[in-house]
Every structure is written in C-alpha cells, then in structure tokens.
Amino acid sequence: METSKPLVLVLTDGSGHLDAGRLDRTAEVLAGAGARPAAAFFGRMADRDLYRAILAGEAETFRALVDEIATILAGEAIDYVAADAVEGFNPGHDVCRLLVNAALARLRDRSGRDLPNLEFPLEAVALRRQTATREGIELHLDAGAFDRKLRAVDNYPELTEEADRLRAAHGLTSFSVERLTPVDYDLDISECSEQPPAYERWGTERVKSGYYKTVLRFKEHVEPLARQLAA
C-alpha cells in the first residue's frame, strides 16, 4: 500500500459476530500507508448481513454489489486490482473474490477495459495453485517497511488473535514478503481450495455447540451464488 497508494474498497465492517465494527482502525492503517478508502464502498455491510445474504441466496444483493464495484473501477485511473484469494478458510473472503471477478468481467463487457487481476493469500504464505502466467508482484520488505508493518499489526488489537495464529503457523519473517498472484479463473472456484472447505468443518462444530444455527456450505450456498453471478 505504501508503494502503490491504492484506492481501497472494503466489503464488510469487520464486526464478525459482535455489534461493533472496526472501520476506524482500518482507516488508520490505510492513512498511515498513504492509501485512499473508497467513500462509497468502505464497510459496505455488516458481516452478519453478508452471511445472511449468502445463506439466503440473495443473488440481487450480490449483483448490486458487483455493479457498484464495476462503476467505481470505471471512474478511476486504475492500473490493476488486487483482492482476497480463494482459500476455503473464510466464506466472506471467497465471496469477495467472486464479486471482484464478476465486476472486472462487467467492466470488460461495458467498456473493453481489461484490468490485470491479482490475488493475495490471507492464510497461506503463498498460493500453491498453478497459474497460466507467472507474472505477478513480489515485494521483499526492507527493514524499515517490515518494522512499520509489524507496528501496524500491533496497533490493530482486534486482529491480535489472528496475527498471533499466523505468526505461530508461518513464522514472523513470513510478514516480510508480499505476493500478488495473477488470477486465471473467473467464477468457477470449485478447484481453488480443498472440498469441502475448512469453513464447513468449523461451521459444523459451531452448530453442534449451539453457536450457529446453520452451516454455510460451498455446494449449497457459495457455488450457486457463483453460478448466478456468471449468468
């Protein structure tokens, strides 16, 4: 973000199962890196509303989001788009990728603009799937940038648990490399992660414990949404 000073779209408010979001904290991080939040698409909905819409199969809700993203991209001088990778870890992240791919396709159909489409992993050190082209972006942070990044993480207490888990899994030095990989799939994401995805296992456990009422499943909820966006 320090290098490219991007326009940043944020799908949800980060509230999770709580009532309070954390957009103010995200805005602080973006400001510190010189990035610019998209005023019309910054915490566009609560996490609960996103999951409810996925479970209910609200195709029109997601088509409207695709239209909004495509309209924003059409009005900006953008060189490339980078967004969440499909990892099967968080259905919200995977659906975010579907929205981005659909918006880029819509932009291409409307105006002929074919923007480079890149993805970044949030759970893995690097994506293991093969891409048709190897062109991408890989940044190895110098000591100053690495220190600023770690301080930004430490100053975001709402993500402490996730950051600690990733540090334990991949080591602290994994934060020093940033990889953006070309996306070579459209809206069929069935081969992009293990099946069934990890979020189904965790959802099943939480339903058994009474934490959730329904398990969000790829075949029942996410894949039909992908097909509807493709149509």
mmCIF file of C-alpha atoms in Angstrom:
data_model
loop_
_atom_site.group_PDB
_atom_site.id
_atom_site.type_symbol
_atom_site.label_atom_id
_atom_site.label_comp_id
_atom_site.label_asym_id
_atom_site.label_seq_id
_atom_site.Cartn_x
_atom_site.Cartn_y
_atom_site.Cartn_z
ATOM 1 C CA MET A 1 0.000 0.000 0.000
ATOM 2 C CA GLU A 2 2.882 2.375 0.708
ATOM 3 C CA THR A 3 4.229 1.741 -2.789
ATOM 4 C CA SER A 4 1.065 1.965 -4.877
ATOM 5 C CA LYS A 5 -1.135 4.286 -2.740
ATOM 6 C CA PRO A 6 -4.254 2.355 -3.799
ATOM 7 C CA LEU A 7 -7.951 3.096 -3.694
ATOM 8 C CA VAL A 8 -9.273 0.572 -1.152
ATOM 9 C CA LEU A 9 -12.733 -0.993 -1.177
ATOM 10 C CA VAL A 10 -13.835 -2.808 1.988
ATOM 11 C CA LEU A 11 -16.813 -5.148 1.801
ATOM 12 C CA THR A 12 -17.767 -5.544 5.484
ATOM 13 C CA ASP A 13 -17.345 -3.565 8.690
ATOM 14 C CA GLY A 14 -15.338 -6.305 10.408
ATOM 15 C CA SER A 15 -17.891 -6.703 13.191
ATOM 16 C CA GLY A 16 -17.951 -10.503 12.958
ATOM 17 C CA HIS A 17 -20.467 -11.865 15.483
ATOM 18 C CA LEU A 18 -20.245 -8.646 17.528
ATOM 19 C CA ASP A 19 -22.248 -5.445 17.169
ATOM 20 C CA ALA A 20 -19.302 -3.064 16.816
ATOM 21 C CA GLY A 21 -17.253 -2.796 13.626
ATOM 22 C CA ARG A 22 -13.619 -1.767 13.312
ATOM 23 C CA LEU A 23 -13.587 0.514 10.285
ATOM 24 C CA ASP A 24 -11.940 3.344 12.230
ATOM 25 C CA ARG A 25 -8.950 1.099 12.896
ATOM 26 C CA THR A 26 -8.786 0.065 9.240
ATOM 27 C CA ALA A 27 -8.946 3.705 8.177
ATOM 28 C CA GLU A 28 -5.974 4.480 10.452
ATOM 29 C CA VAL A 29 -3.903 1.743 8.802
ATOM 30 C CA LEU A 30 -4.784 2.974 5.323
ATOM 31 C CA ALA A 31 -3.965 6.578 6.208
ATOM 32 C CA GLY A 32 -0.616 5.527 7.630
ATOM 33 C CA ALA A 33 0.251 3.770 4.383
ATOM 34 C CA GLY A 34 -0.994 6.590 2.154
ATOM 35 C CA ALA A 35 -3.912 4.567 0.769
ATOM 36 C CA ARG A 36 -7.327 6.044 -0.004
ATOM 37 C CA PRO A 37 -10.579 4.439 1.194
ATOM 38 C CA ALA A 38 -13.453 4.409 -1.278
ATOM 39 C CA ALA A 39 -16.054 6.519 0.493
ATOM 40 C CA ALA A 40 -18.989 4.765 -1.187
ATOM 41 C CA PHE A 41 -17.669 1.256 -0.561
ATOM 42 C CA PHE A 42 -15.988 1.181 2.808
ATOM 43 C CA GLY A 43 -17.627 -1.277 5.162
ATOM 44 C CA ARG A 44 -20.491 -1.717 2.736
ATOM 45 C CA MET A 45 -22.371 -4.108 5.075
ATOM 46 C CA ALA A 46 -22.080 -5.823 8.430
ATOM 47 C CA ASP A 47 -20.539 -9.286 8.494
ATOM 48 C CA ARG A 48 -23.815 -10.740 9.759
ATOM 49 C CA ASP A 49 -25.670 -9.243 6.787
ATOM 50 C CA LEU A 50 -23.144 -10.725 4.366
ATOM 51 C CA TYR A 51 -23.514 -14.229 5.790
ATOM 52 C CA ARG A 52 -27.296 -13.910 5.930
ATOM 53 C CA ALA A 53 -27.367 -12.895 2.243
ATOM 54 C CA ILE A 54 -25.124 -15.837 1.283
ATOM 55 C CA LEU A 55 -27.276 -18.321 3.215
ATOM 56 C CA ALA A 56 -30.478 -16.874 1.756
ATOM 57 C CA GLY A 57 -29.132 -16.916 -1.801
ATOM 58 C CA GLU A 58 -29.846 -13.224 -2.337
ATOM 59 C CA ALA A 59 -28.484 -13.022 -5.866
ATOM 60 C CA GLU A 60 -29.819 -9.495 -6.439
ATOM 61 C CA THR A 61 -27.940 -8.198 -3.397
ATOM 62 C CA PHE A 62 -24.686 -9.501 -4.828
ATOM 63 C CA ARG A 63 -25.434 -8.346 -8.381
ATOM 64 C CA ALA A 64 -25.946 -4.843 -6.982
ATOM 65 C CA LEU A 65 -22.579 -5.036 -5.212
ATOM 66 C CA VAL A 66 -20.939 -6.142 -8.467
ATOM 67 C CA ASP A 67 -22.484 -3.141 -10.222
ATOM 68 C CA GLU A 68 -21.186 -0.785 -7.534
ATOM 69 C CA ILE A 69 -17.651 -2.153 -7.767
ATOM 70 C CA ALA A 70 -17.649 -2.021 -11.575
ATOM 71 C CA THR A 71 -18.899 1.572 -11.508
ATOM 72 C CA ILE A 72 -16.176 2.629 -9.067
ATOM 73 C CA LEU A 73 -13.480 0.963 -11.178
ATOM 74 C CA ALA A 74 -14.825 2.624 -14.329
ATOM 75 C CA GLY A 75 -14.499 6.054 -12.753
ATOM 76 C CA GLU A 76 -10.885 5.714 -11.611
ATOM 77 C CA ALA A 77 -7.490 5.606 -13.337
ATOM 78 C CA ILE A 78 -6.592 2.118 -12.125
ATOM 79 C CA ASP A 79 -3.611 0.045 -13.280
ATOM 80 C CA TYR A 80 -4.536 -3.255 -11.620
ATOM 81 C CA VAL A 81 -6.847 -4.748 -8.999
ATOM 82 C CA ALA A 82 -5.735 -6.867 -6.037
ATOM 83 C CA ALA A 83 -8.132 -8.690 -3.715
ATOM 84 C CA ASP A 84 -8.580 -11.716 -1.474
ATOM 85 C CA ALA A 85 -7.624 -15.135 -2.765
ATOM 86 C CA VAL A 86 -9.999 -18.081 -2.566
ATOM 87 C CA GLU A 87 -8.603 -20.236 0.238
ATOM 88 C CA GLY A 88 -11.666 -22.005 1.633
ATOM 89 C CA PHE A 89 -10.895 -20.534 5.035
ATOM 90 C CA ASN A 90 -13.422 -17.706 5.286
ATOM 91 C CA PRO A 91 -16.521 -17.718 3.050
ATOM 92 C CA GLY A 92 -16.680 -13.925 3.207
ATOM 93 C CA HIS A 93 -13.214 -13.681 1.665
ATOM 94 C CA ASP A 94 -14.113 -16.188 -1.046
ATOM 95 C CA VAL A 95 -17.330 -14.349 -1.906
ATOM 96 C CA CYS A 96 -15.374 -11.092 -2.017
ATOM 97 C CA ARG A 97 -13.211 -12.681 -4.725
ATOM 98 C CA LEU A 98 -16.349 -13.698 -6.659
ATOM 99 C CA LEU A 99 -17.596 -10.107 -6.542
ATOM 100 C CA VAL A 100 -14.280 -8.739 -7.791
ATOM 101 C CA ASN A 101 -14.056 -11.242 -10.651
ATOM 102 C CA ALA A 102 -17.643 -10.523 -11.674
ATOM 103 C CA ALA A 103 -17.081 -6.755 -11.503
ATOM 104 C CA LEU A 104 -13.975 -6.967 -13.678
ATOM 105 C CA ALA A 105 -15.899 -9.044 -16.214
ATOM 106 C CA ARG A 106 -18.696 -6.478 -16.214
ATOM 107 C CA LEU A 107 -16.212 -3.644 -16.678
ATOM 108 C CA ARG A 108 -14.639 -5.519 -19.588
ATOM 109 C CA ASP A 109 -18.026 -6.085 -21.226
ATOM 110 C CA ARG A 110 -19.130 -2.480 -20.787
ATOM 111 C CA SER A 111 -16.013 -0.565 -21.745
ATOM 112 C CA GLY A 112 -13.463 -3.027 -23.099
ATOM 113 C CA ARG A 113 -11.097 -2.271 -20.191
ATOM 114 C CA ASP A 114 -9.306 -5.455 -19.176
ATOM 115 C CA LEU A 115 -7.586 -4.669 -15.885
ATOM 116 C CA PRO A 116 -4.945 -7.038 -14.525
ATOM 117 C CA ASN A 117 -6.487 -9.090 -11.726
ATOM 118 C CA LEU A 118 -4.293 -10.180 -8.803
ATOM 119 C CA GLU A 119 -4.938 -12.072 -5.578
ATOM 120 C CA PHE A 120 -3.152 -12.316 -2.255
ATOM 121 C CA PRO A 121 -3.334 -15.074 0.358
ATOM 122 C CA LEU A 122 -4.506 -14.287 3.858
ATOM 123 C CA GLU A 123 -3.917 -17.670 5.481
ATOM 124 C CA ALA A 124 -1.103 -19.246 3.459
ATOM 125 C CA VAL A 125 2.420 -17.950 2.972
ATOM 126 C CA ALA A 126 1.893 -18.309 -0.784
ATOM 127 C CA LEU A 127 -0.763 -19.750 -3.068
ATOM 128 C CA ARG A 128 0.120 -23.234 -4.225
ATOM 129 C CA ARG A 129 -2.130 -23.478 -7.273
ATOM 130 C CA GLN A 130 -0.550 -23.075 -10.679
ATOM 131 C CA THR A 131 -1.378 -20.071 -12.829
ATOM 132 C CA ALA A 132 -1.298 -19.808 -16.593
ATOM 133 C CA THR A 133 1.137 -16.908 -16.384
ATOM 134 C CA ARG A 134 3.826 -16.348 -13.806
ATOM 135 C CA GLU A 135 3.737 -12.573 -13.999
ATOM 136 C CA GLY A 136 2.834 -11.027 -10.695
ATOM 137 C CA ILE A 137 4.230 -8.843 -7.941
ATOM 138 C CA GLU A 138 6.510 -9.990 -5.130
ATOM 139 C CA LEU A 139 7.810 -7.486 -2.605
ATOM 140 C CA HIS A 140 10.547 -8.221 -0.095
ATOM 141 C CA LEU A 141 10.235 -5.546 2.559
ATOM 142 C CA ASP A 142 13.310 -3.727 3.752
ATOM 143 C CA ALA A 143 13.909 -3.349 7.481
ATOM 144 C CA GLY A 144 12.065 -0.037 7.727
ATOM 145 C CA ALA A 145 8.972 -1.235 5.867
ATOM 146 C CA PHE A 146 8.952 -4.503 7.822
ATOM 147 C CA ASP A 147 9.069 -2.597 11.119
ATOM 148 C CA ARG A 148 6.237 -0.263 10.039
ATOM 149 C CA LYS A 149 4.128 -3.269 9.041
ATOM 150 C CA LEU A 150 4.647 -5.038 12.362
ATOM 151 C CA ARG A 151 3.798 -1.861 14.253
ATOM 152 C CA ALA A 152 0.597 -1.519 12.207
ATOM 153 C CA VAL A 153 -0.313 -5.096 13.167
ATOM 154 C CA ASP A 154 0.433 -4.466 16.837
ATOM 155 C CA ASN A 155 -1.697 -1.302 16.776
ATOM 156 C CA TYR A 156 -4.724 -3.254 15.494
ATOM 157 C CA PRO A 157 -5.778 -5.140 18.663
ATOM 158 C CA GLU A 158 -8.945 -6.544 17.056
ATOM 159 C CA LEU A 159 -6.685 -8.690 14.860
ATOM 160 C CA THR A 160 -4.209 -9.742 17.552
ATOM 161 C CA GLU A 161 -5.546 -13.291 17.785
ATOM 162 C CA GLU A 162 -5.366 -13.801 14.016
ATOM 163 C CA ALA A 163 -1.909 -12.247 13.775
ATOM 164 C CA ASP A 164 -0.589 -14.437 16.594
ATOM 165 C CA ARG A 165 -2.014 -17.538 14.924
ATOM 166 C CA LEU A 166 -0.334 -16.676 11.608
ATOM 167 C CA ARG A 167 2.965 -15.889 13.338
ATOM 168 C CA ALA A 168 2.865 -19.281 15.040
ATOM 169 C CA ALA A 169 1.981 -21.095 11.822
ATOM 170 C CA HIS A 170 4.373 -19.391 9.398
ATOM 171 C CA GLY A 171 6.958 -17.510 11.446
ATOM 172 C CA LEU A 172 7.457 -13.789 11.834
ATOM 173 C CA THR A 173 9.559 -13.467 8.672
ATOM 174 C CA SER A 174 6.562 -14.518 6.554
ATOM 175 C CA PHE A 175 5.242 -10.984 7.092
ATOM 176 C CA SER A 176 8.254 -9.595 5.252
ATOM 177 C CA VAL A 177 7.227 -10.923 1.813
ATOM 178 C CA GLU A 178 4.094 -9.814 -0.022
ATOM 179 C CA ARG A 179 2.912 -11.715 -3.086
ATOM 180 C CA LEU A 180 0.226 -10.741 -5.582
ATOM 181 C CA THR A 181 -0.516 -13.588 -7.982
ATOM 182 C CA PRO A 182 -2.424 -13.347 -11.296
ATOM 183 C CA VAL A 183 -5.950 -14.736 -11.187
ATOM 184 C CA ASP A 184 -6.582 -17.199 -14.018
ATOM 185 C CA TYR A 185 -10.131 -18.286 -13.128
ATOM 186 C CA ASP A 186 -13.452 -16.489 -13.401
ATOM 187 C CA LEU A 187 -16.429 -17.523 -11.283
ATOM 188 C CA ASP A 188 -15.831 -21.257 -11.039
ATOM 189 C CA ILE A 189 -13.862 -21.530 -7.803
ATOM 190 C CA SER A 190 -14.554 -25.207 -7.115
ATOM 191 C CA GLU A 191 -10.905 -26.138 -7.755
ATOM 192 C CA CYS A 192 -9.365 -23.235 -5.859
ATOM 193 C CA SER A 193 -9.450 -24.825 -2.407
ATOM 194 C CA GLU A 194 -9.997 -28.176 -0.753
ATOM 195 C CA GLN A 195 -13.509 -29.598 -0.852
ATOM 196 C CA PRO A 196 -15.343 -29.373 1.405
ATOM 197 C CA PRO A 197 -13.632 -26.161 2.503
ATOM 198 C CA ALA A 198 -12.333 -25.667 6.017
ATOM 199 C CA TYR A 199 -15.112 -23.239 6.929
ATOM 200 C CA GLU A 200 -17.652 -26.076 6.640
ATOM 201 C CA ARG A 201 -15.833 -28.115 9.279
ATOM 202 C CA TRP A 202 -15.692 -25.180 11.676
ATOM 203 C CA GLY A 203 -19.310 -24.311 10.934
ATOM 204 C CA THR A 204 -20.396 -27.855 11.730
ATOM 205 C CA GLU A 205 -18.570 -27.725 15.058
ATOM 206 C CA ARG A 206 -20.148 -24.396 15.949
ATOM 207 C CA VAL A 207 -23.651 -25.591 15.063
ATOM 208 C CA LYS A 208 -23.126 -28.599 17.362
ATOM 209 C CA SER A 209 -22.047 -26.262 20.159
ATOM 210 C CA GLY A 210 -25.076 -24.026 19.599
ATOM 211 C CA TYR A 211 -23.017 -21.067 18.402
ATOM 212 C CA TYR A 212 -24.501 -21.083 14.880
ATOM 213 C CA LYS A 213 -27.883 -22.270 13.653
ATOM 214 C CA THR A 214 -26.852 -23.195 10.097
ATOM 215 C CA VAL A 215 -23.674 -24.406 8.428
ATOM 216 C CA LEU A 216 -22.670 -22.267 5.450
ATOM 217 C CA ARG A 217 -21.685 -24.763 2.742
ATOM 218 C CA PHE A 218 -19.905 -24.396 -0.581
ATOM 219 C CA LYS A 219 -22.182 -26.646 -2.648
ATOM 220 C CA GLU A 220 -25.402 -25.318 -1.140
ATOM 221 C CA HIS A 221 -24.632 -21.620 -0.818
ATOM 222 C CA VAL A 222 -21.398 -20.327 -2.369
ATOM 223 C CA GLU A 223 -21.333 -22.304 -5.633
ATOM 224 C CA PRO A 224 -24.955 -21.410 -6.549
ATOM 225 C CA LEU A 225 -24.102 -17.751 -5.956
ATOM 226 C CA ALA A 226 -21.121 -18.066 -8.300
ATOM 227 C CA ARG A 227 -23.352 -19.574 -10.991
ATOM 228 C CA GLN A 228 -25.913 -16.784 -10.597
ATOM 229 C CA LEU A 229 -23.245 -14.107 -10.937
ATOM 230 C CA ALA A 230 -21.854 -15.841 -14.007
ATOM 231 C CA ALA A 231 -25.303 -15.824 -15.600
#
